Amino acid sequence: MLRRFLKALLCNAFKNLLGLGLSAKRCNLVPIATDFNMIDLDTTQSHHRLNIDASQLSQGLCGKITIPGDKSISHRALMLGSLAEGETTIRGLLLGEDPRSTAACFSAMGADISELNSELVTVRGIGLGNLREPLDVLNAGNSGTTLRLMLGILASHPDRFFTVTGDRSLRSRPMSRVVNPLRQMGANIWGRENAARAPLAIIGQNLKAIHYQSPVASAQVKSCIMLAGLMTDGETMITEPERSRDHSERMLSAFGATVTVDIDSNTVSVKGGAKLVGQQVTVPGDISSAAFWLVAASIVPNSDLLIENVGINPTRTGILEVLAEMGADITYENRREVTGEPVADLRVRSADLKACRISGAVIPRLIDEIPILAIAATCAQGTTVIADAEELRVKESDRIIAMVKEMTKLGATVTEHPDGMEIVGGKILTGTDVESYDDHRVAMSLAIAALVAKGKTSINRAESAAISYPSFIPTLQTLYS
């Protein structure tokens, strides 16, 4: 009965994926799975276990897929649409759990947000400064972007009281990196460990503009301060040690804010007193989601995969630069611009990868892709060193510990360092039981590793993939059907 249920579930998922642009064409194989011997999602326990047996994989990963909308852009479209005057339409919104948390929080504060879907979402904003006090605690779920960016908005709404929290993972993550600069602006924020951990309580104030010298290159820190600066008198500036992703700068400008960017000094500024006006937003595919397939098609022999509609914002293309340095065969097709964001289709074919060093200025531009790059490194000839990536320790899990432990279980030779890891490539992986740590990027990275492992790999708590990529497992099942 379970098999029949799962087959029906996959058939429905497959039909939905066809609507999203997933092609079943792949190396002369049939278009839909008829058994689950190779990839089986076990939902009989409270936490789902994804079982992958790569011994039955006889051909490469071929065809074409369209990935879900960019998570970073989805968050910002919902937030700015809520703060704008008039109507904002969003096409291609990511339907993961994180954007749902953002939508729920801003709906609770008065924004009129239609039912979320990937086709068309309508947001009727209430205007900057007009958020209402919510009747209950705002819950950001697992989303650090929701909580950190929202803090800048809430702190700048005078004479209103807000309480924010998240799930157990989010409540353990550091908030002082945004709370400290907000306090410099005059924010009143209280919480555990001197407001270093959620839950947090905020009483909105009239904030003052500052020039903040950020000790870390973080788009979340930068965006939080920029959003707080929208309602100040004056110009708020943020200087980073390295350039971080610039989706906030682009979207704030599109919505009507006055934003200045100095690339040479890694400084951005926003003028207070802005009036935001609703816009039409089309969300490109998330390069962080594409990264799993870029690596999968690179390391699985005889692969030829086209990934359509991928955002290639230059502050996010570190993954493409590093894979190119490793010898990956990736070409850009149909380059274009969508709502101010550069987009392309990416064709990737299997290749013999070589080791490299991943460190320095590129790290902020691929911090979320390091787990899957670590998997690529296990298949590369030589020793790959990942450094300057201590930020990984304060993600949904300590991703350095998580990836070192789980790759070691699979038979990889990995050494942990305080700011990264060292991976000796070329060793055949062996399937075993591994743990996702409820971290979506760890779960999906281990699933890709399983495709080149000998024998069966079982990934515990695989449902965490839905946080950023709800259709990841159905896509994986369909491509390998």
Short mmCIF file of C-alpha atoms in Angstrom, two decimals:
data_model
loop_
_atom_site.label_atom_id
_atom_site.label_comp_id
_atom_site.label_asym_id
_atom_site.label_seq_id
_atom_site.Cartn_x
_atom_site.Cartn_y
_atom_site.Cartn_z
CA MET A 1 0.00 0.00 0.00
CA LEU A 2 2.81 2.39 0.85
CA ARG A 3 4.47 1.74 -2.51
CA ARG A 4 1.19 2.43 -4.32
CA PHE A 5 0.73 5.65 -2.34
CA LEU A 6 4.29 6.82 -3.09
CA LYS A 7 3.92 5.99 -6.77
CA ALA A 8 0.72 8.05 -6.95
CA LEU A 9 2.41 10.86 -5.06
CA LEU A 10 5.35 10.87 -7.46
CA CYS A 11 3.06 10.82 -10.49
CA ASN A 12 1.28 13.92 -9.22
CA ALA A 13 4.60 15.59 -8.41
CA PHE A 14 5.85 14.72 -11.89
CA LYS A 15 2.82 16.36 -13.49
CA ASN A 16 3.41 19.48 -11.41
CA LEU A 17 7.07 19.51 -12.33
CA LEU A 18 6.22 19.36 -16.01
CA GLY A 19 4.33 22.58 -15.45
CA LEU A 20 7.48 24.05 -13.94
CA GLY A 21 9.54 23.05 -16.96
CA LEU A 22 11.02 19.68 -15.98
CA SER A 23 11.69 17.54 -19.00
CA ALA A 24 11.51 13.77 -18.70
CA LYS A 25 13.88 13.31 -21.61
CA ARG A 26 17.03 11.68 -20.29
CA CYS A 27 19.26 9.25 -22.11
CA ASN A 28 16.46 7.10 -23.57
CA LEU A 29 14.91 6.24 -20.22
CA VAL A 30 11.16 6.08 -19.53
CA PRO A 31 9.63 9.32 -18.22
CA ILE A 32 8.30 8.13 -14.86
CA ALA A 33 9.48 5.81 -12.12
CA THR A 34 7.85 2.39 -11.85
CA ASP A 35 9.65 1.28 -8.69
CA PHE A 36 11.51 2.82 -5.80
CA ASN A 37 14.51 0.53 -5.57
CA MET A 38 16.95 3.30 -6.41
CA ILE A 39 15.47 6.41 -4.74
CA ASP A 40 12.91 5.83 -2.00
CA LEU A 41 11.47 8.41 0.37
CA ASP A 42 10.46 6.60 3.56
CA THR A 43 7.70 8.62 5.25
CA THR A 44 6.64 5.98 7.77
CA GLN A 45 8.57 7.61 10.63
CA SER A 46 8.14 11.04 12.21
CA HIS A 47 11.19 12.17 10.25
CA HIS A 48 11.58 11.19 6.60
CA ARG A 49 14.48 9.07 5.39
CA LEU A 50 15.69 9.34 1.81
CA ASN A 51 17.23 6.09 0.55
CA ILE A 52 19.42 6.20 -2.56
CA ASP A 53 21.08 3.17 -4.13
CA ALA A 54 23.42 4.40 -6.86
CA SER A 55 24.41 0.85 -7.86
CA GLN A 56 21.36 0.85 -10.15
CA LEU A 57 22.39 4.04 -11.90
CA SER A 58 23.50 2.98 -15.37
CA GLN A 59 23.49 6.27 -17.27
CA GLY A 60 24.17 9.95 -16.75
CA LEU A 61 21.94 12.76 -15.64
CA CYS A 62 20.37 14.22 -18.78
CA GLY A 63 17.45 16.41 -19.79
CA LYS A 64 16.39 19.85 -18.63
CA ILE A 65 14.96 21.26 -15.43
CA THR A 66 13.66 24.59 -14.18
CA ILE A 67 14.59 25.25 -10.59
CA PRO A 68 12.49 27.07 -7.96
CA GLY A 69 12.60 30.84 -7.55
CA ASP A 70 15.48 32.53 -5.77
CA LYS A 71 14.95 32.47 -2.00
CA SER A 72 16.75 35.75 -1.31
CA ILE A 73 14.74 37.62 -3.93
CA SER A 74 11.47 35.99 -2.83
CA HIS A 75 11.96 37.23 0.74
CA ARG A 76 12.75 40.76 -0.36
CA ALA A 77 9.86 40.95 -2.82
CA LEU A 78 7.40 40.00 -0.08
CA MET A 79 8.92 42.44 2.42
CA LEU A 80 9.21 45.45 0.12
CA GLY A 81 5.81 44.75 -1.41
CA SER A 82 4.36 44.88 2.11
CA LEU A 83 6.10 48.19 2.87
CA ALA A 84 5.26 49.80 -0.47
CA GLU A 85 2.25 51.84 -1.44
CA GLY A 86 0.04 50.19 -4.01
CA GLU A 87 0.16 46.69 -5.46
CA THR A 88 3.15 44.44 -6.05
CA THR A 89 2.89 41.33 -8.20
CA ILE A 90 5.41 38.52 -7.83
CA ARG A 91 5.88 35.78 -10.42
CA GLY A 92 8.06 32.75 -9.76
CA LEU A 93 8.00 33.05 -5.95
CA LEU A 94 9.77 30.25 -4.10
CA LEU A 95 7.18 28.17 -2.25
CA GLY A 96 9.61 26.96 0.41
CA GLU A 97 8.94 27.20 4.12
CA ASP A 98 11.17 30.26 4.59
CA PRO A 99 9.24 32.62 2.28
CA ARG A 100 6.02 31.33 3.83
CA SER A 101 7.33 32.50 7.19
CA THR A 102 8.03 35.95 5.75
CA ALA A 103 4.55 36.17 4.22
CA ALA A 104 2.91 35.09 7.49
CA CYS A 105 4.82 37.69 9.52
CA PHE A 106 3.95 40.61 7.25
CA SER A 107 0.34 39.49 6.87
CA ALA A 108 0.12 39.63 10.67
CA MET A 109 1.24 43.27 10.51
CA GLY A 110 -1.37 44.40 8.01
CA ALA A 111 -0.10 43.58 4.53
CA ASP A 112 -2.62 41.94 2.21
CA ILE A 113 -0.81 38.99 0.63
CA SER A 114 -2.67 36.59 -1.65
CA GLU A 115 -2.31 32.84 -1.41
CA LEU A 116 1.26 31.90 -2.21
CA ASN A 117 1.95 30.13 -5.49
CA SER A 118 4.67 30.16 -8.12
CA GLU A 119 2.47 31.67 -10.82
CA LEU A 120 1.31 34.99 -9.39
CA VAL A 121 1.25 36.45 -5.89
CA THR A 122 -0.30 39.84 -5.20
CA VAL A 123 0.84 42.00 -2.29
CA ARG A 124 -1.12 45.11 -1.36
CA GLY A 125 1.24 47.12 0.75
CA ILE A 126 0.35 49.50 3.57
CA GLY A 127 3.15 52.02 3.11
CA LEU A 128 6.45 52.50 4.86
CA GLY A 129 5.98 53.21 8.55
CA ASN A 130 2.44 51.86 8.71
CA LEU A 131 2.97 48.32 9.98
CA ARG A 132 0.51 47.40 12.71
CA GLU A 133 1.35 45.84 16.03
CA PRO A 134 0.66 42.13 15.59
CA LEU A 135 -1.76 40.39 17.93
CA ASP A 136 0.68 37.55 18.54
CA VAL A 137 4.37 36.69 18.43
CA LEU A 138 5.89 36.85 14.94
CA ASN A 139 7.36 33.44 14.09
CA ALA A 140 10.16 33.35 11.50
CA GLY A 141 10.30 29.55 11.56
CA ASN A 142 13.71 28.40 10.35
CA SER A 143 14.42 31.56 8.36
CA GLY A 144 17.36 33.67 9.46
CA THR A 145 16.72 36.04 6.54
CA THR A 146 13.16 36.67 7.73
CA LEU A 147 14.19 37.39 11.32
CA ARG A 148 17.33 39.44 10.69
CA LEU A 149 15.93 41.63 7.91
CA MET A 150 12.64 42.09 9.72
CA LEU A 151 14.44 43.39 12.82
CA GLY A 152 15.61 46.45 10.89
CA ILE A 153 12.06 47.16 9.77
CA LEU A 154 10.43 46.64 13.17
CA ALA A 155 13.03 48.66 15.07
CA SER A 156 12.30 51.70 12.86
CA HIS A 157 8.51 51.74 13.42
CA PRO A 158 8.08 54.13 16.38
CA ASP A 159 5.82 53.41 19.36
CA ARG A 160 4.96 49.87 18.36
CA PHE A 161 5.77 46.67 20.20
CA PHE A 162 6.86 43.48 18.46
CA THR A 163 8.01 40.07 19.67
CA VAL A 164 9.80 37.72 17.28
CA THR A 165 10.97 34.14 17.54
CA GLY A 166 11.75 31.10 15.42
CA ASP A 167 12.19 27.35 15.61
CA ARG A 168 14.78 25.70 17.84
CA SER A 169 17.51 26.03 15.21
CA LEU A 170 16.85 29.73 14.60
CA ARG A 171 16.67 30.46 18.33
CA SER A 172 20.22 29.15 18.64
CA ARG A 173 21.65 31.35 15.89
CA PRO A 174 23.41 34.67 16.67
CA MET A 175 21.41 37.87 16.35
CA SER A 176 23.95 40.27 17.86
CA ARG A 177 25.44 40.90 14.40
CA VAL A 178 22.26 42.85 13.52
CA VAL A 179 21.16 43.90 17.00
CA ASN A 180 24.43 45.76 17.73
CA PRO A 181 24.31 48.11 14.72
CA LEU A 182 20.58 48.64 15.23
CA ARG A 183 21.30 49.70 18.82
CA GLN A 184 23.87 52.15 17.45
CA MET A 185 20.99 53.62 15.45
CA GLY A 186 18.93 53.94 18.65
CA ALA A 187 16.92 50.71 18.56
CA ASN A 188 15.37 49.23 21.70
CA ILE A 189 15.74 45.46 21.51
CA TRP A 190 15.72 42.93 24.34
CA GLY A 191 16.24 39.19 24.39
CA ARG A 192 18.24 36.27 25.66
CA GLU A 193 21.97 36.76 26.18
CA ASN A 194 21.65 40.54 25.82
CA ALA A 195 19.55 40.12 22.68
CA ALA A 196 22.05 37.78 21.05
CA ARG A 197 19.41 35.03 20.71
CA ALA A 198 15.70 34.95 19.90
CA PRO A 199 13.03 35.33 21.19
CA LEU A 200 13.47 39.09 20.92
CA ALA A 201 11.26 42.00 21.91
CA ILE A 202 11.36 45.33 20.08
CA ILE A 203 9.84 48.74 20.77
CA GLY A 204 10.13 50.79 17.60
CA GLN A 205 11.98 54.13 17.70
CA ASN A 206 12.89 57.06 15.50
CA LEU A 207 16.31 55.80 14.45
CA LYS A 208 19.31 57.87 13.41
CA ALA A 209 21.47 57.33 10.32
CA ILE A 210 24.92 55.84 10.89
CA HIS A 211 27.94 54.67 8.91
CA TYR A 212 28.43 51.08 10.01
CA GLN A 213 31.75 49.30 9.45
CA SER A 214 30.63 45.68 9.37
CA PRO A 215 33.16 43.13 10.64
CA VAL A 216 31.61 40.48 8.37
CA ALA A 217 30.56 40.42 4.73
CA SER A 218 26.91 39.52 5.19
CA ALA A 219 23.96 40.40 2.99
CA GLN A 220 21.66 39.87 5.96
CA VAL A 221 23.52 42.40 8.11
CA LYS A 222 23.75 44.89 5.26
CA SER A 223 20.09 44.50 4.31
CA CYS A 224 18.88 44.82 7.90
CA ILE A 225 20.67 48.16 8.33
CA MET A 226 19.52 49.44 4.93
CA LEU A 227 15.90 48.62 5.76
CA ALA A 228 16.24 50.38 9.10
CA GLY A 229 17.74 53.39 7.31
CA LEU A 230 14.67 53.86 5.12
CA MET A 231 12.92 55.78 7.91
CA THR A 232 15.84 57.82 9.27
CA ASP A 233 16.67 61.47 8.70
CA GLY A 234 19.85 61.31 6.69
CA GLU A 235 21.91 58.75 4.83
CA THR A 236 22.73 55.34 6.30
CA MET A 237 25.96 53.73 5.07
CA ILE A 238 27.38 50.22 5.42
CA THR A 239 30.94 49.22 4.55
CA GLU A 240 31.85 45.52 4.35
CA PRO A 241 35.25 43.79 4.29
CA GLU A 242 34.20 42.03 1.08
CA ARG A 243 31.26 42.50 -1.25
CA SER A 244 28.17 40.44 -0.38
CA ARG A 245 25.12 39.66 -2.53
CA ASP A 246 23.32 42.80 -3.70
CA HIS A 247 19.67 41.80 -4.12
CA SER A 248 18.54 44.38 -1.54
CA GLU A 249 20.31 47.22 -3.33
CA ARG A 250 18.77 46.27 -6.65
CA MET A 251 15.25 45.78 -5.33
CA LEU A 252 15.21 48.83 -3.06
CA SER A 253 16.22 50.94 -6.06
CA ALA A 254 13.47 49.38 -8.17
CA PHE A 255 10.87 50.17 -5.47
CA GLY A 256 11.94 53.82 -5.33
CA ALA A 257 14.58 54.13 -2.62
CA THR A 258 17.71 56.21 -3.24
CA VAL A 259 20.59 53.73 -3.05
CA THR A 260 24.24 54.38 -3.82
CA VAL A 261 26.84 51.64 -4.33
CA ASP A 262 30.61 52.16 -4.22
CA ILE A 263 32.09 48.87 -5.42
CA ASP A 264 35.68 49.97 -4.81
CA SER A 265 35.12 50.48 -1.07
CA ASN A 266 32.40 47.83 -0.64
CA THR A 267 30.10 50.58 0.67
CA VAL A 268 26.38 51.01 0.10
CA SER A 269 24.13 53.81 1.31
CA VAL A 270 20.41 54.48 1.48
CA LYS A 271 18.71 57.83 2.04
CA GLY A 272 15.94 58.08 4.61
CA GLY A 273 12.48 59.41 3.86
CA ALA A 274 11.96 57.10 0.92
CA LYS A 275 8.57 56.35 -0.57
CA LEU A 276 8.33 52.80 -1.84
CA VAL A 277 5.95 52.07 -4.72
CA GLY A 278 4.62 48.64 -5.68
CA GLN A 279 6.34 46.89 -8.57
CA GLN A 280 6.04 43.90 -10.89
CA VAL A 281 8.66 41.36 -9.80
CA THR A 282 9.72 38.22 -11.64
CA VAL A 283 11.90 35.95 -9.51
CA PRO A 284 14.66 34.09 -11.40
CA GLY A 285 15.70 30.56 -10.51
CA ASP A 286 17.89 30.24 -7.42
CA ILE A 287 21.54 29.59 -8.23
CA SER A 288 21.91 28.04 -4.76
CA SER A 289 19.37 25.40 -5.82
CA ALA A 290 20.97 25.04 -9.25
CA ALA A 291 24.28 24.33 -7.50
CA PHE A 292 23.19 20.81 -6.53
CA TRP A 293 22.52 19.90 -10.16
CA LEU A 294 25.65 21.68 -11.40
CA VAL A 295 27.73 19.43 -9.16
CA ALA A 296 25.61 16.32 -9.75
CA ALA A 297 25.94 16.54 -13.54
CA SER A 298 29.65 17.29 -13.20
CA ILE A 299 30.45 14.21 -11.11
CA VAL A 300 28.01 11.62 -12.50
CA PRO A 301 29.55 10.20 -15.71
CA ASN A 302 27.87 10.73 -19.08
CA SER A 303 25.68 13.59 -17.88
CA ASP A 304 24.33 16.43 -20.03
CA LEU A 305 21.83 18.62 -18.18
CA LEU A 306 20.25 21.97 -19.02
CA ILE A 307 19.16 24.08 -16.04
CA GLU A 308 16.81 26.80 -17.21
CA ASN A 309 16.19 30.34 -15.92
CA VAL A 310 19.04 30.58 -13.38
CA GLY A 311 19.85 33.92 -11.78
CA ILE A 312 23.49 34.80 -12.44
CA ASN A 313 23.80 37.94 -10.35
CA PRO A 314 27.58 38.57 -10.16
CA THR A 315 27.44 38.67 -6.35
CA ARG A 316 26.13 35.08 -6.42
CA THR A 317 28.24 33.42 -9.13
CA GLY A 318 31.12 32.31 -6.93
CA ILE A 319 29.88 28.74 -7.38
CA LEU A 320 30.28 29.02 -11.16
CA GLU A 321 33.75 30.53 -10.86
CA VAL A 322 34.99 27.83 -8.50
CA LEU A 323 33.52 25.00 -10.56
CA ALA A 324 35.17 26.48 -13.66
CA GLU A 325 38.49 26.52 -11.80
CA MET A 326 37.91 22.86 -10.91
CA GLY A 327 37.45 22.04 -14.60
CA ALA A 328 33.67 21.73 -14.77
CA ASP A 329 32.07 21.86 -18.23
CA ILE A 330 29.42 24.60 -17.84
CA THR A 331 28.19 26.88 -20.61
CA TYR A 332 25.81 29.86 -20.52
CA GLU A 333 22.89 29.91 -22.95
CA ASN A 334 20.16 32.46 -23.62
CA ARG A 335 21.56 35.26 -21.43
CA ARG A 336 18.96 37.90 -20.56
CA GLU A 337 17.79 40.28 -17.83
CA VAL A 338 14.64 39.76 -15.74
CA THR A 339 13.43 42.54 -13.41
CA GLY A 340 16.93 43.94 -13.11
CA GLU A 341 18.57 40.57 -12.46
CA PRO A 342 20.83 38.79 -15.00
CA VAL A 343 19.55 35.34 -15.98
CA ALA A 344 20.79 32.47 -18.18
CA ASP A 345 20.23 28.81 -18.93
CA LEU A 346 23.17 26.71 -17.76
CA ARG A 347 24.26 23.56 -19.59
CA VAL A 348 26.51 21.25 -17.58
CA ARG A 349 28.20 18.07 -18.73
CA SER A 350 30.21 15.58 -16.71
CA ALA A 351 33.89 16.39 -16.37
CA ASP A 352 37.05 15.30 -14.58
CA LEU A 353 37.39 17.76 -11.72
CA LYS A 354 40.59 18.89 -10.08
CA ALA A 355 41.16 20.28 -6.60
CA CYS A 356 41.47 23.97 -5.82
CA ARG A 357 41.60 26.43 -2.91
CA ILE A 358 38.34 28.17 -1.99
CA SER A 359 38.96 31.19 0.23
CA GLY A 360 39.08 34.96 0.46
CA ALA A 361 36.81 37.36 -1.40
CA VAL A 362 34.82 34.62 -3.14
CA ILE A 363 33.49 33.15 0.13
CA PRO A 364 30.62 35.65 0.67
CA ARG A 365 29.49 34.97 -2.91
CA LEU A 366 29.14 31.22 -2.39
CA ILE A 367 28.76 30.69 1.36
CA ASP A 368 25.52 28.69 0.89
CA GLU A 369 27.08 26.53 -1.82
CA ILE A 370 30.08 25.34 0.19
CA PRO A 371 28.38 22.09 1.36
CA ILE A 372 27.78 20.96 -2.22
CA LEU A 373 31.23 22.16 -3.29
CA ALA A 374 32.64 19.93 -0.57
CA ILE A 375 30.92 17.00 -2.30
CA ALA A 376 32.45 18.06 -5.63
CA ALA A 377 35.85 18.10 -3.91
CA THR A 378 35.52 14.43 -2.93
CA CYS A 379 35.39 13.60 -6.65
CA ALA A 380 38.23 15.93 -7.66
CA GLN A 381 41.85 14.89 -8.09
CA GLY A 382 44.03 16.42 -5.40
CA THR A 383 43.37 18.19 -2.11
CA THR A 384 40.80 20.97 -1.91
CA VAL A 385 41.13 23.53 0.88
CA ILE A 386 38.13 25.58 2.04
CA ALA A 387 39.13 28.50 4.29
CA ASP A 388 37.78 31.84 5.59
CA ALA A 389 34.35 30.22 5.90
CA GLU A 390 33.74 30.34 9.67
CA GLU A 391 30.31 31.79 8.82
CA LEU A 392 29.30 28.18 8.12
CA ARG A 393 29.29 27.52 11.87
CA VAL A 394 26.27 29.77 12.45
CA LYS A 395 23.99 28.55 9.69
CA GLU A 396 21.02 26.18 10.21
CA SER A 397 23.63 23.80 11.58
CA ASP A 398 27.36 24.04 12.11
CA ARG A 399 27.94 23.13 8.50
CA ILE A 400 31.65 22.57 8.95
CA ILE A 401 31.08 19.91 11.61
CA ALA A 402 28.06 18.47 9.78
CA MET A 403 29.78 18.03 6.43
CA VAL A 404 33.05 16.74 7.91
CA LYS A 405 31.24 14.13 9.99
CA GLU A 406 28.88 12.93 7.29
CA MET A 407 31.43 12.89 4.46
CA THR A 408 33.76 10.92 6.72
CA LYS A 409 30.97 8.37 7.27
CA LEU A 410 30.76 8.02 3.48
CA GLY A 411 34.47 7.27 3.32
CA ALA A 412 35.86 10.64 2.29
CA THR A 413 39.15 11.88 3.74
CA VAL A 414 38.23 15.20 5.36
CA THR A 415 39.97 17.31 7.98
CA GLU A 416 38.13 19.97 9.96
CA HIS A 417 39.66 23.43 10.38
CA PRO A 418 38.31 26.34 12.45
CA ASP A 419 37.30 28.23 9.30
CA GLY A 420 36.67 25.41 6.87
CA MET A 421 37.97 21.99 5.88
CA GLU A 422 40.48 20.10 3.77
CA ILE A 423 39.25 17.36 1.45
CA VAL A 424 41.41 14.76 -0.27
CA GLY A 425 39.62 13.82 -3.47
CA GLY A 426 39.61 10.74 -5.64
CA LYS A 427 38.47 8.22 -3.03
CA ILE A 428 35.40 6.11 -3.81
CA LEU A 429 32.51 6.88 -1.44
CA THR A 430 30.56 4.07 0.21
CA GLY A 431 26.86 4.39 1.05
CA THR A 432 25.80 4.37 4.69
CA ASP A 433 23.36 6.06 7.10
CA VAL A 434 23.92 9.82 7.28
CA GLU A 435 22.27 12.72 9.12
CA SER A 436 20.98 16.01 7.71
CA TYR A 437 20.95 17.87 11.05
CA ASP A 438 17.61 19.34 9.87
CA ASP A 439 19.69 21.48 7.51
CA HIS A 440 18.28 21.69 3.99
CA ARG A 441 21.63 22.27 2.28
CA VAL A 442 23.31 19.43 4.15
CA ALA A 443 20.45 17.08 3.23
CA MET A 444 20.58 17.90 -0.48
CA SER A 445 24.38 17.81 -0.61
CA LEU A 446 24.40 14.32 0.90
CA ALA A 447 21.77 13.22 -1.63
CA ILE A 448 24.07 14.27 -4.46
CA ALA A 449 26.99 12.48 -2.79
CA ALA A 450 24.86 9.33 -2.68
CA LEU A 451 24.64 9.36 -6.49
CA VAL A 452 28.35 8.53 -6.73
CA ALA A 453 28.58 6.33 -3.63
CA LYS A 454 28.89 2.56 -3.79
CA GLY A 455 25.79 0.91 -2.34
CA LYS A 456 22.83 2.36 -0.48
CA THR A 457 22.85 5.71 1.33
CA SER A 458 20.09 6.66 3.78
CA ILE A 459 19.67 10.34 4.67
CA ASN A 460 17.76 11.00 7.88
CA ARG A 461 15.45 14.02 8.21
CA ALA A 462 15.48 14.54 4.46
CA GLU A 463 12.26 16.55 4.64
CA SER A 464 14.39 19.56 5.58
CA ALA A 465 15.10 20.01 1.85
CA ALA A 466 11.64 21.60 1.56
CA ILE A 467 12.85 24.68 3.43
CA SER A 468 14.42 26.04 0.26
CA TYR A 469 13.65 23.48 -2.45
CA PRO A 470 10.27 21.75 -2.02
CA SER A 471 10.53 19.82 -5.29
CA PHE A 472 14.11 18.60 -4.81
CA ILE A 473 13.28 14.97 -4.03
CA PRO A 474 10.63 14.61 -6.77
CA THR A 475 13.06 16.17 -9.25
CA LEU A 476 15.78 13.76 -8.17
CA GLN A 477 13.41 10.80 -8.49
CA THR A 478 12.22 11.88 -11.91
CA LEU A 479 15.67 12.54 -13.35
CA TYR A 480 16.79 9.10 -12.23
CA SER A 481 13.58 7.26 -13.09
#
